[in-house]
Amino acid sequence: MTETIPGAADPLSRLDTSVAHSARLWNYLLGGKDNFAADREAAEQVLAFMPELVESARYNRGFLGRAVRHLAGEVGVRQFLDIGTGLPTADNTHEVAQRANPAARIVYVDNDPMVLVHARALLTSTPEGATNYIDADVRRPDAILAAAAETLDFDQPVAVMLLGIMNFVVDDDEAYAIVRKLVDAVPAGSYLVLSHPTKEVHAEAVEQAMQMWNSSGSAPICSRTPEQIARFFDGLEILEPGIVTASQWRPDGDDTTIVTEYAAVGRKN
Ligand SMILES: C[S@@+](CC[C@H](N)C(=O)[O-])C[C@H]1O[C@@H](n2cnc3c(N)ncnc32)[C@H](O)[C@@H]1O
C-alpha cells in the first residue's frame, strides 16, 4: 500500500534525473544500480577526496540491521516508522524486523519519487505483518503521523527511525522540533533510532564533501557534533554504548572501523 500526503505534487513529475539526489547517491555507494549519471558523477567527485563515504554508507546500514534486530528480537517492538527509507537494498527494515517477528508492522516514508516506485514493488510484507509506504517530506511530521496511524497503533510502542535524514534539515530548531513532535506522538516503551554525519573524523574531507554537495543544486545537508546529535535524544534514555560511530553500536564481530556516521538508540520511559 502506498500513500501520498494530500497537497503533495505528483511523485513522478518530481523525478529530476539531471540533479544528484541523496537516495540515488547512497544507492550507488552501497553498490546498487538504481541511480543516474548525475548521481554517479556527484558520488565520484565526493569519493575522490572522501573515499571513506562508502564505508559510512555500509556501516550505517549495518547499524540499521543490528538496531532493528535488537528492538524487534530482544525488546519485542512490533512497530517501526522508518523515515528517510532510501532505495531498497539488502536487509531493509521490514525484512530484519519480520525475520524476528513476522507480525511486525512497518511504515516507510521518503520524499524521493524513485524510492516510491521501488518501494511499491519491493517493500512487501509477510502475510502476518504489514508494510506501508508514505510519500512525504520529513518536514511535515503531523501529516506523516496521521498517515502512519492507518498502519501503526500509536498506543503501542513504535521505533521511530531517522537514519541519515536529519542532516537534510539544516536548521537546528526545525530539526529538533520535528524529532520532538515524532517522539511526543509515541508512548512510553518506544524508541528513537538515529544516525547522522559528523566531522569528528575525517573533518576536512567531510567539510569539503558537504560544500561540494551544497553547491551542486541538490538538497543541502549539514553535519552535527555528537553534542548536537545528543539533543535529538533529550528526555530519552540513550542505550549502551551511547552515541558512537555506526560500526561500534553493538557490533557483531570485531570490525569497528571508525566512520563519519554516528548512531544511537534512545528509549522513551
Ligand atoms: C542518506 S539516505 C539514508 C537511507 C537510509 N535511511 C539508510 O540509512 O541507509 C537519505 C534518505 O532520506 C531521504 N530524504 C532526504 N531528505 C528528505 C526529506 N526532506 N523528507 C523525506 N525524505 C528525505 C532521501 O530520499 C534518502 O532516501
PDB file of C-alpha atoms and ligand atoms in Angstrom:
ATOM      1  CA  MET A   1       0.000   0.000   0.000  1.00  0.00           C
ATOM      2  CA  THR A   2       1.276   3.478  -0.819  1.00  0.00           C
ATOM      3  CA  GLU A   3       0.014   6.866   0.204  1.00  0.00           C
ATOM      4  CA  THR A   4       0.787  10.344  -0.961  1.00  0.00           C
ATOM      5  CA  ILE A   5       0.136  13.117   1.520  1.00  0.00           C
ATOM      6  CA  PRO A   6      -2.662  15.339   0.163  1.00  0.00           C
ATOM      7  CA  GLY A   7      -1.314  18.512  -1.398  1.00  0.00           C
ATOM      8  CA  ALA A   8       1.997  16.924  -2.432  1.00  0.00           C
ATOM      9  CA  ALA A   9       2.910  17.193  -6.122  1.00  0.00           C
ATOM     10  CA  ASP A  10       2.525  14.062  -8.268  1.00  0.00           C
ATOM     11  CA  PRO A  11       5.574  11.998  -7.220  1.00  0.00           C
ATOM     12  CA  LEU A  12       6.783  11.001 -10.652  1.00  0.00           C
ATOM     13  CA  SER A  13       6.516  14.546 -12.022  1.00  0.00           C
ATOM     14  CA  ARG A  14       9.107  15.447  -9.352  1.00  0.00           C
ATOM     15  CA  LEU A  15      11.677  12.979 -10.678  1.00  0.00           C
ATOM     16  CA  ASP A  16      14.615  15.053 -11.932  1.00  0.00           C
ATOM     17  CA  THR A  17      17.448  12.833 -13.076  1.00  0.00           C
ATOM     18  CA  SER A  18      19.676  15.772 -14.041  1.00  0.00           C
ATOM     19  CA  VAL A  19      20.462  16.695 -10.413  1.00  0.00           C
ATOM     20  CA  ALA A  20      22.077  14.296  -7.961  1.00  0.00           C
ATOM     21  CA  HIS A  21      19.734  13.003  -5.275  1.00  0.00           C
ATOM     22  CA  SER A  22      20.847  11.605  -1.933  1.00  0.00           C
ATOM     23  CA  ALA A  23      18.783   8.390  -2.149  1.00  0.00           C
ATOM     24  CA  ARG A  24      20.341   7.504  -5.510  1.00  0.00           C
ATOM     25  CA  LEU A  25      23.847   8.578  -4.485  1.00  0.00           C
ATOM     26  CA  TRP A  26      23.502   6.428  -1.341  1.00  0.00           C
ATOM     27  CA  ASN A  27      22.334   3.561  -3.543  1.00  0.00           C
ATOM     28  CA  TYR A  28      25.459   3.977  -5.707  1.00  0.00           C
ATOM     29  CA  LEU A  29      27.691   3.966  -2.602  1.00  0.00           C
ATOM     30  CA  LEU A  30      26.026   0.740  -1.450  1.00  0.00           C
ATOM     31  CA  GLY A  31      26.741  -0.894  -4.817  1.00  0.00           C
ATOM     32  CA  GLY A  32      23.172  -0.570  -6.171  1.00  0.00           C
ATOM     33  CA  LYS A  33      22.076   0.094  -9.734  1.00  0.00           C
ATOM     34  CA  ASP A  34      19.168   2.474  -9.101  1.00  0.00           C
ATOM     35  CA  ASN A  35      21.000   5.703  -9.904  1.00  0.00           C
ATOM     36  CA  PHE A  36      21.594   8.072 -12.821  1.00  0.00           C
ATOM     37  CA  ALA A  37      24.649   9.718 -14.365  1.00  0.00           C
ATOM     38  CA  ALA A  38      24.270  12.877 -12.230  1.00  0.00           C
ATOM     39  CA  ASP A  39      24.203  10.760  -9.049  1.00  0.00           C
ATOM     40  CA  ARG A  40      27.268   8.744 -10.086  1.00  0.00           C
ATOM     41  CA  GLU A  41      29.185  11.869 -11.095  1.00  0.00           C
ATOM     42  CA  ALA A  42      28.420  13.593  -7.779  1.00  0.00           C
ATOM     43  CA  ALA A  43      29.391  10.438  -5.898  1.00  0.00           C
ATOM     44  CA  GLU A  44      32.695  10.092  -7.754  1.00  0.00           C
ATOM     45  CA  GLN A  45      33.532  13.777  -7.177  1.00  0.00           C
ATOM     46  CA  VAL A  46      32.996  13.364  -3.452  1.00  0.00           C
ATOM     47  CA  LEU A  47      34.733   9.984  -3.299  1.00  0.00           C
ATOM     48  CA  ALA A  48      37.820  11.478  -4.949  1.00  0.00           C
ATOM     49  CA  PHE A  49      38.710  13.169  -1.676  1.00  0.00           C
ATOM     50  CA  MET A  50      36.478  11.260   0.715  1.00  0.00           C
ATOM     51  CA  PRO A  51      36.704   7.554  -0.143  1.00  0.00           C
ATOM     52  CA  GLU A  52      35.551   6.803   3.420  1.00  0.00           C
ATOM     53  CA  LEU A  53      31.997   7.690   2.393  1.00  0.00           C
ATOM     54  CA  VAL A  54      31.494   4.190   1.017  1.00  0.00           C
ATOM     55  CA  GLU A  55      32.242   2.763   4.452  1.00  0.00           C
ATOM     56  CA  SER A  56      29.969   5.313   6.127  1.00  0.00           C
ATOM     57  CA  ALA A  57      27.034   4.159   3.990  1.00  0.00           C
ATOM     58  CA  ARG A  58      27.839   0.495   4.524  1.00  0.00           C
ATOM     59  CA  TYR A  59      28.378   0.635   8.291  1.00  0.00           C
ATOM     60  CA  ASN A  60      25.301   2.809   8.667  1.00  0.00           C
ATOM     61  CA  ARG A  61      23.244   0.011   7.074  1.00  0.00           C
ATOM     62  CA  GLY A  62      24.933  -2.424   9.452  1.00  0.00           C
ATOM     63  CA  PHE A  63      23.792  -0.256  12.362  1.00  0.00           C
ATOM     64  CA  LEU A  64      20.243  -0.266  10.966  1.00  0.00           C
ATOM     65  CA  GLY A  65      20.243  -4.058  10.853  1.00  0.00           C
ATOM     66  CA  ARG A  66      21.596  -4.517  14.377  1.00  0.00           C
ATOM     67  CA  ALA A  67      19.337  -1.867  15.919  1.00  0.00           C
ATOM     68  CA  VAL A  68      16.181  -3.288  14.308  1.00  0.00           C
ATOM     69  CA  ARG A  69      17.186  -6.855  15.188  1.00  0.00           C
ATOM     70  CA  HIS A  70      17.728  -5.790  18.801  1.00  0.00           C
ATOM     71  CA  LEU A  71      14.418  -3.932  19.036  1.00  0.00           C
ATOM     72  CA  ALA A  72      12.272  -6.499  17.209  1.00  0.00           C
ATOM     73  CA  GLY A  73      14.049  -9.590  18.532  1.00  0.00           C
ATOM     74  CA  GLU A  74      15.200  -8.828  22.068  1.00  0.00           C
ATOM     75  CA  VAL A  75      12.976  -5.950  23.177  1.00  0.00           C
ATOM     76  CA  GLY A  76       9.811  -7.053  21.363  1.00  0.00           C
ATOM     77  CA  VAL A  77       8.997  -3.826  19.484  1.00  0.00           C
ATOM     78  CA  ARG A  78       6.481  -4.678  16.744  1.00  0.00           C
ATOM     79  CA  GLN A  79       6.060  -1.325  15.003  1.00  0.00           C
ATOM     80  CA  PHE A  80       8.587   0.719  13.019  1.00  0.00           C
ATOM     81  CA  LEU A  81       8.273   4.154  11.408  1.00  0.00           C
ATOM     82  CA  ASP A  82      11.287   4.419   9.091  1.00  0.00           C
ATOM     83  CA  ILE A  83      11.603   7.984   7.737  1.00  0.00           C
ATOM     84  CA  GLY A  84      14.197   8.552   5.005  1.00  0.00           C
ATOM     85  CA  THR A  85      13.971   4.931   3.906  1.00  0.00           C
ATOM     86  CA  GLY A  86      16.338   5.101   0.960  1.00  0.00           C
ATOM     87  CA  LEU A  87      16.176   2.850  -2.072  1.00  0.00           C
ATOM     88  CA  PRO A  88      15.547  -0.767  -1.132  1.00  0.00           C
ATOM     89  CA  THR A  89      18.745  -2.733  -0.602  1.00  0.00           C
ATOM     90  CA  ALA A  90      19.608  -5.900   1.305  1.00  0.00           C
ATOM     91  CA  ASP A  91      18.085  -6.218   4.776  1.00  0.00           C
ATOM     92  CA  ASN A  92      15.558  -3.429   4.701  1.00  0.00           C
ATOM     93  CA  THR A  93      13.833  -2.595   7.978  1.00  0.00           C
ATOM     94  CA  HIS A  94      10.776  -4.819   7.396  1.00  0.00           C
ATOM     95  CA  GLU A  95      12.927  -7.802   6.419  1.00  0.00           C
ATOM     96  CA  VAL A  96      15.036  -7.595   9.579  1.00  0.00           C
ATOM     97  CA  ALA A  97      12.029  -6.879  11.816  1.00  0.00           C
ATOM     98  CA  GLN A  98       9.787  -9.555  10.302  1.00  0.00           C
ATOM     99  CA  ARG A  99      12.575 -12.133  10.478  1.00  0.00           C
ATOM    100  CA  ALA A 100      12.481 -11.609  14.255  1.00  0.00           C
ATOM    101  CA  ASN A 101       8.705 -11.209  14.382  1.00  0.00           C
ATOM    102  CA  PRO A 102       6.615 -11.934  11.252  1.00  0.00           C
ATOM    103  CA  ALA A 103       3.768  -9.843  12.679  1.00  0.00           C
ATOM    104  CA  ALA A 104       5.888  -6.656  12.742  1.00  0.00           C
ATOM    105  CA  ARG A 105       4.289  -3.603  11.096  1.00  0.00           C
ATOM    106  CA  ILE A 106       6.471  -1.117   9.230  1.00  0.00           C
ATOM    107  CA  VAL A 107       5.709   2.264   7.702  1.00  0.00           C
ATOM    108  CA  TYR A 108       8.303   3.679   5.329  1.00  0.00           C
ATOM    109  CA  VAL A 109       8.499   7.399   4.488  1.00  0.00           C
ATOM    110  CA  ASP A 110      10.639   9.136   1.874  1.00  0.00           C
ATOM    111  CA  ASN A 111      10.284  12.095  -0.487  1.00  0.00           C
ATOM    112  CA  ASP A 112      12.218  10.673  -3.433  1.00  0.00           C
ATOM    113  CA  PRO A 113       9.941   9.523  -6.283  1.00  0.00           C
ATOM    114  CA  MET A 114      12.333   6.725  -7.182  1.00  0.00           C
ATOM    115  CA  VAL A 115      12.145   5.324  -3.688  1.00  0.00           C
ATOM    116  CA  LEU A 116       8.366   5.384  -4.066  1.00  0.00           C
ATOM    117  CA  VAL A 117       8.450   3.354  -7.283  1.00  0.00           C
ATOM    118  CA  HIS A 118      10.809   0.747  -5.838  1.00  0.00           C
ATOM    119  CA  ALA A 119       9.021   0.610  -2.517  1.00  0.00           C
ATOM    120  CA  ARG A 120       5.753  -0.288  -4.239  1.00  0.00           C
ATOM    121  CA  ALA A 121       7.431  -3.279  -5.843  1.00  0.00           C
ATOM    122  CA  LEU A 122       9.854  -4.426  -3.178  1.00  0.00           C
ATOM    123  CA  LEU A 123       8.834  -3.438   0.323  1.00  0.00           C
ATOM    124  CA  THR A 124       6.221  -6.142   0.659  1.00  0.00           C
ATOM    125  CA  SER A 125       5.151  -7.622   3.944  1.00  0.00           C
ATOM    126  CA  THR A 126       4.750 -11.083   5.409  1.00  0.00           C
ATOM    127  CA  PRO A 127       1.060 -12.138   5.494  1.00  0.00           C
ATOM    128  CA  GLU A 128       1.015 -11.749   9.307  1.00  0.00           C
ATOM    129  CA  GLY A 129       2.538  -8.262   9.387  1.00  0.00           C
ATOM    130  CA  ALA A 130       2.108  -5.095   7.341  1.00  0.00           C
ATOM    131  CA  THR A 131       4.175  -2.618   5.357  1.00  0.00           C
ATOM    132  CA  ASN A 132       3.013   0.736   4.119  1.00  0.00           C
ATOM    133  CA  TYR A 133       4.797   3.488   2.246  1.00  0.00           C
ATOM    134  CA  ILE A 134       4.147   7.222   2.602  1.00  0.00           C
ATOM    135  CA  ASP A 135       5.417   9.692   0.032  1.00  0.00           C
ATOM    136  CA  ALA A 136       6.176  12.687   2.260  1.00  0.00           C
ATOM    137  CA  ASP A 137       8.714  15.192   3.469  1.00  0.00           C
ATOM    138  CA  VAL A 138      10.087  14.761   6.990  1.00  0.00           C
ATOM    139  CA  ARG A 139       9.323  18.465   7.491  1.00  0.00           C
ATOM    140  CA  ARG A 140       5.648  17.526   7.689  1.00  0.00           C
ATOM    141  CA  PRO A 141       5.631  15.305  10.783  1.00  0.00           C
ATOM    142  CA  ASP A 142       1.934  15.911  11.520  1.00  0.00           C
ATOM    143  CA  ALA A 143       0.917  14.663   8.076  1.00  0.00           C
ATOM    144  CA  ILE A 144       3.296  11.690   8.403  1.00  0.00           C
ATOM    145  CA  LEU A 145       1.865  10.738  11.785  1.00  0.00           C
ATOM    146  CA  ALA A 146      -1.712  10.991  10.527  1.00  0.00           C
ATOM    147  CA  ALA A 147      -0.987   8.773   7.511  1.00  0.00           C
ATOM    148  CA  ALA A 148       1.110   6.306   9.561  1.00  0.00           C
ATOM    149  CA  ALA A 149      -1.779   5.873  12.018  1.00  0.00           C
ATOM    150  CA  GLU A 150      -3.586   3.855   9.334  1.00  0.00           C
ATOM    151  CA  THR A 151      -0.989   1.105   9.789  1.00  0.00           C
ATOM    152  CA  LEU A 152       0.536   1.692  13.235  1.00  0.00           C
ATOM    153  CA  ASP A 153      -1.211   1.750  16.605  1.00  0.00           C
ATOM    154  CA  PHE A 154       0.179   4.812  18.393  1.00  0.00           C
ATOM    155  CA  ASP A 155      -0.997   3.434  21.756  1.00  0.00           C
ATOM    156  CA  GLN A 156       1.640   0.701  21.394  1.00  0.00           C
ATOM    157  CA  PRO A 157       5.448   1.175  21.252  1.00  0.00           C
ATOM    158  CA  VAL A 158       6.877   2.376  17.960  1.00  0.00           C
ATOM    159  CA  ALA A 159      10.519   2.589  16.899  1.00  0.00           C
ATOM    160  CA  VAL A 160      10.945   5.911  15.100  1.00  0.00           C
ATOM    161  CA  MET A 161      13.870   5.533  12.696  1.00  0.00           C
ATOM    162  CA  LEU A 162      15.703   8.550  11.300  1.00  0.00           C
ATOM    163  CA  LEU A 163      18.874   7.229   9.692  1.00  0.00           C
ATOM    164  CA  GLY A 164      20.906   9.649   7.635  1.00  0.00           C
ATOM    165  CA  ILE A 165      17.983  12.021   7.177  1.00  0.00           C
ATOM    166  CA  MET A 166      18.049  14.767   9.828  1.00  0.00           C
ATOM    167  CA  ASN A 167      21.219  16.082   8.133  1.00  0.00           C
ATOM    168  CA  PHE A 168      18.846  17.311   5.389  1.00  0.00           C
ATOM    169  CA  VAL A 169      17.091  19.587   7.878  1.00  0.00           C
ATOM    170  CA  VAL A 170      19.888  22.074   8.307  1.00  0.00           C
ATOM    171  CA  ASP A 171      18.070  24.486  10.603  1.00  0.00           C
ATOM    172  CA  ASP A 172      18.709  23.211  14.147  1.00  0.00           C
ATOM    173  CA  ASP A 173      15.464  24.495  15.656  1.00  0.00           C
ATOM    174  CA  GLU A 174      13.399  22.934  12.891  1.00  0.00           C
ATOM    175  CA  ALA A 175      15.297  19.645  13.109  1.00  0.00           C
ATOM    176  CA  TYR A 176      14.844  19.344  16.893  1.00  0.00           C
ATOM    177  CA  ALA A 177      11.169  20.349  16.654  1.00  0.00           C
ATOM    178  CA  ILE A 178      10.490  17.615  14.071  1.00  0.00           C
ATOM    179  CA  VAL A 179      12.066  14.910  16.208  1.00  0.00           C
ATOM    180  CA  ARG A 180      10.295  16.213  19.327  1.00  0.00           C
ATOM    181  CA  LYS A 181       6.935  16.020  17.535  1.00  0.00           C
ATOM    182  CA  LEU A 182       7.575  12.443  16.418  1.00  0.00           C
ATOM    183  CA  VAL A 183       8.773  11.334  19.857  1.00  0.00           C
ATOM    184  CA  ASP A 184       5.845  13.062  21.578  1.00  0.00           C
ATOM    185  CA  ALA A 185       3.445  11.068  19.385  1.00  0.00           C
ATOM    186  CA  VAL A 186       4.639   7.641  20.584  1.00  0.00           C
ATOM    187  CA  PRO A 187       4.006   6.066  24.014  1.00  0.00           C
ATOM    188  CA  ALA A 188       6.475   5.040  26.738  1.00  0.00           C
ATOM    189  CA  GLY A 189       8.388   1.959  25.679  1.00  0.00           C
ATOM    190  CA  SER A 190       9.003   3.465  22.231  1.00  0.00           C
ATOM    191  CA  TYR A 191      12.440   4.082  20.726  1.00  0.00           C
ATOM    192  CA  LEU A 192      14.292   6.644  18.627  1.00  0.00           C
ATOM    193  CA  VAL A 193      16.902   5.167  16.263  1.00  0.00           C
ATOM    194  CA  LEU A 194      19.006   7.886  14.647  1.00  0.00           C
ATOM    195  CA  SER A 195      22.211   8.235  12.674  1.00  0.00           C
ATOM    196  CA  HIS A 196      23.811  11.462  11.490  1.00  0.00           C
ATOM    197  CA  PRO A 197      27.064  12.544   9.807  1.00  0.00           C
ATOM    198  CA  THR A 198      29.676  14.283  11.967  1.00  0.00           C
ATOM    199  CA  LYS A 199      33.049  15.919  11.494  1.00  0.00           C
ATOM    200  CA  GLU A 200      34.508  14.024  14.466  1.00  0.00           C
ATOM    201  CA  VAL A 201      36.604  12.052  11.985  1.00  0.00           C
ATOM    202  CA  HIS A 202      37.880  12.971   8.512  1.00  0.00           C
ATOM    203  CA  ALA A 203      36.788  16.550   9.359  1.00  0.00           C
ATOM    204  CA  GLU A 204      38.362  18.257   6.385  1.00  0.00           C
ATOM    205  CA  ALA A 205      37.060  15.710   3.885  1.00  0.00           C
ATOM    206  CA  VAL A 206      33.540  15.871   5.340  1.00  0.00           C
ATOM    207  CA  GLU A 207      33.602  19.671   5.161  1.00  0.00           C
ATOM    208  CA  GLN A 208      34.768  19.613   1.543  1.00  0.00           C
ATOM    209  CA  ALA A 209      32.261  16.921   0.592  1.00  0.00           C
ATOM    210  CA  MET A 210      29.388  18.871   2.113  1.00  0.00           C
ATOM    211  CA  GLN A 211      30.469  22.114   0.451  1.00  0.00           C
ATOM    212  CA  MET A 212      30.644  20.380  -2.897  1.00  0.00           C
ATOM    213  CA  TRP A 213      27.227  18.759  -2.433  1.00  0.00           C
ATOM    214  CA  ASN A 214      25.647  22.018  -1.237  1.00  0.00           C
ATOM    215  CA  SER A 215      26.936  23.947  -4.236  1.00  0.00           C
ATOM    216  CA  SER A 216      25.566  21.360  -6.695  1.00  0.00           C
ATOM    217  CA  GLY A 217      21.903  22.367  -6.533  1.00  0.00           C
ATOM    218  CA  SER A 218      20.929  19.229  -4.612  1.00  0.00           C
ATOM    219  CA  ALA A 219      19.020  19.479  -1.311  1.00  0.00           C
ATOM    220  CA  PRO A 220      21.559  20.926   1.177  1.00  0.00           C
ATOM    221  CA  ILE A 221      22.996  18.879   4.041  1.00  0.00           C
ATOM    222  CA  CYS A 222      24.858  19.528   7.306  1.00  0.00           C
ATOM    223  CA  SER A 223      26.899  17.634   9.857  1.00  0.00           C
ATOM    224  CA  ARG A 224      26.323  17.847  13.608  1.00  0.00           C
ATOM    225  CA  THR A 225      28.603  17.287  16.590  1.00  0.00           C
ATOM    226  CA  PRO A 226      27.919  14.399  18.984  1.00  0.00           C
ATOM    227  CA  GLU A 227      26.589  17.006  21.464  1.00  0.00           C
ATOM    228  CA  GLN A 228      24.158  18.309  18.846  1.00  0.00           C
ATOM    229  CA  ILE A 229      23.160  14.748  17.980  1.00  0.00           C
ATOM    230  CA  ALA A 230      22.574  14.087  21.692  1.00  0.00           C
ATOM    231  CA  ARG A 231      19.965  16.877  21.719  1.00  0.00           C
ATOM    232  CA  PHE A 232      17.738  14.787  19.446  1.00  0.00           C
ATOM    233  CA  PHE A 233      17.559  12.351  22.378  1.00  0.00           C
ATOM    234  CA  ASP A 234      16.590  14.934  25.027  1.00  0.00           C
ATOM    235  CA  GLY A 235      14.299  13.280  27.573  1.00  0.00           C
ATOM    236  CA  LEU A 236      15.135   9.775  26.318  1.00  0.00           C
ATOM    237  CA  GLU A 237      17.376   7.129  27.874  1.00  0.00           C
ATOM    238  CA  ILE A 238      20.224   6.510  25.434  1.00  0.00           C
ATOM    239  CA  LEU A 239      21.018   2.796  25.298  1.00  0.00           C
ATOM    240  CA  GLU A 240      24.561   1.483  25.698  1.00  0.00           C
ATOM    241  CA  PRO A 241      27.047   2.129  24.142  1.00  0.00           C
ATOM    242  CA  GLY A 242      25.739   5.694  23.642  1.00  0.00           C
ATOM    243  CA  ILE A 243      26.348   7.919  20.622  1.00  0.00           C
ATOM    244  CA  VAL A 244      29.088   6.167  18.689  1.00  0.00           C
ATOM    245  CA  THR A 245      30.433   5.723  15.199  1.00  0.00           C
ATOM    246  CA  ALA A 246      27.921   3.449  13.428  1.00  0.00           C
ATOM    247  CA  SER A 247      30.154   0.366  13.338  1.00  0.00           C
ATOM    248  CA  GLN A 248      30.636   0.491  17.108  1.00  0.00           C
ATOM    249  CA  TRP A 249      26.969   0.238  18.058  1.00  0.00           C
ATOM    250  CA  ARG A 250      26.766  -3.310  19.464  1.00  0.00           C
ATOM    251  CA  PRO A 251      28.959  -4.818  16.723  1.00  0.00           C
ATOM    252  CA  ASP A 252      28.548  -8.480  15.808  1.00  0.00           C
ATOM    253  CA  GLY A 253      32.240  -9.027  15.259  1.00  0.00           C
ATOM    254  CA  ASP A 254      35.437  -7.107  15.858  1.00  0.00           C
ATOM    255  CA  ASP A 255      35.163  -4.810  12.818  1.00  0.00           C
ATOM    256  CA  THR A 256      34.703  -1.422  14.434  1.00  0.00           C
ATOM    257  CA  THR A 257      36.029   0.768  11.624  1.00  0.00           C
ATOM    258  CA  ILE A 258      35.501   4.408  12.539  1.00  0.00           C
ATOM    259  CA  VAL A 259      33.175   6.161  10.087  1.00  0.00           C
ATOM    260  CA  THR A 260      31.703   9.655   9.882  1.00  0.00           C
ATOM    261  CA  GLU A 261      28.133   8.457  10.510  1.00  0.00           C
ATOM    262  CA  TYR A 262      27.345   8.499  14.259  1.00  0.00           C
ATOM    263  CA  ALA A 263      24.458   6.497  15.630  1.00  0.00           C
ATOM    264  CA  ALA A 264      22.416   5.879  18.757  1.00  0.00           C
ATOM    265  CA  VAL A 265      19.201   4.351  20.077  1.00  0.00           C
ATOM    266  CA  GLY A 266      17.127   6.031  22.793  1.00  0.00           C
ATOM    267  CA  ARG A 267      14.200   4.710  24.848  1.00  0.00           C
ATOM    268  CA  LYS A 268      11.184   6.741  25.907  1.00  0.00           C
ATOM    269  CA  ASN A 269      10.464   5.839  29.543  1.00  0.00           C
TER     270      ASN A 269
HETATM  271  C1  LIG B   1      21.399   9.057   3.062  1.00  0.00           C
HETATM  272  S1  LIG B   1      19.896   8.297   2.611  1.00  0.00           S
HETATM  273  C2  LIG B   1      19.646   7.214   4.003  1.00  0.00           C
HETATM  274  C3  LIG B   1      18.825   5.999   3.652  1.00  0.00           C
HETATM  275  C4  LIG B   1      18.580   5.007   4.794  1.00  0.00           C
HETATM  276  N1  LIG B   1      17.846   5.612   5.889  1.00  0.00           N
HETATM  277  C5  LIG B   1      19.892   4.480   5.297  1.00  0.00           C
HETATM  278  O1  LIG B   1      20.262   4.840   6.424  1.00  0.00           O
HETATM  279  O2  LIG B   1      20.555   3.705   4.609  1.00  0.00           O
HETATM  280  C6  LIG B   1      18.748   9.617   2.965  1.00  0.00           C
HETATM  281  C7  LIG B   1      17.301   9.324   2.568  1.00  0.00           C
HETATM  282  O3  LIG B   1      16.488  10.379   3.088  1.00  0.00           O
HETATM  283  C8  LIG B   1      15.592  10.819   2.083  1.00  0.00           C
HETATM  284  N2  LIG B   1      15.290  12.225   2.333  1.00  0.00           N
HETATM  285  C9  LIG B   1      16.143  13.287   2.248  1.00  0.00           C
HETATM  286  N3  LIG B   1      15.505  14.430   2.574  1.00  0.00           N
HETATM  287  C10 LIG B   1      14.233  14.077   2.881  1.00  0.00           C
HETATM  288  C11 LIG B   1      13.092  14.809   3.305  1.00  0.00           C
HETATM  289  N4  LIG B   1      13.161  16.134   3.471  1.00  0.00           N
HETATM  290  N5  LIG B   1      11.947  14.139   3.549  1.00  0.00           N
HETATM  291  C12 LIG B   1      11.873  12.786   3.370  1.00  0.00           C
HETATM  292  N6  LIG B   1      12.927  12.036   2.970  1.00  0.00           N
HETATM  293  C13 LIG B   1      14.087  12.670   2.724  1.00  0.00           C
HETATM  294  C14 LIG B   1      16.336  10.605   0.776  1.00  0.00           C
HETATM  295  O4  LIG B   1      15.440  10.495  -0.327  1.00  0.00           O
HETATM  296  C15 LIG B   1      17.073   9.313   1.068  1.00  0.00           C
HETATM  297  O5  LIG B   1      16.305   8.201   0.714  1.00  0.00           O
END
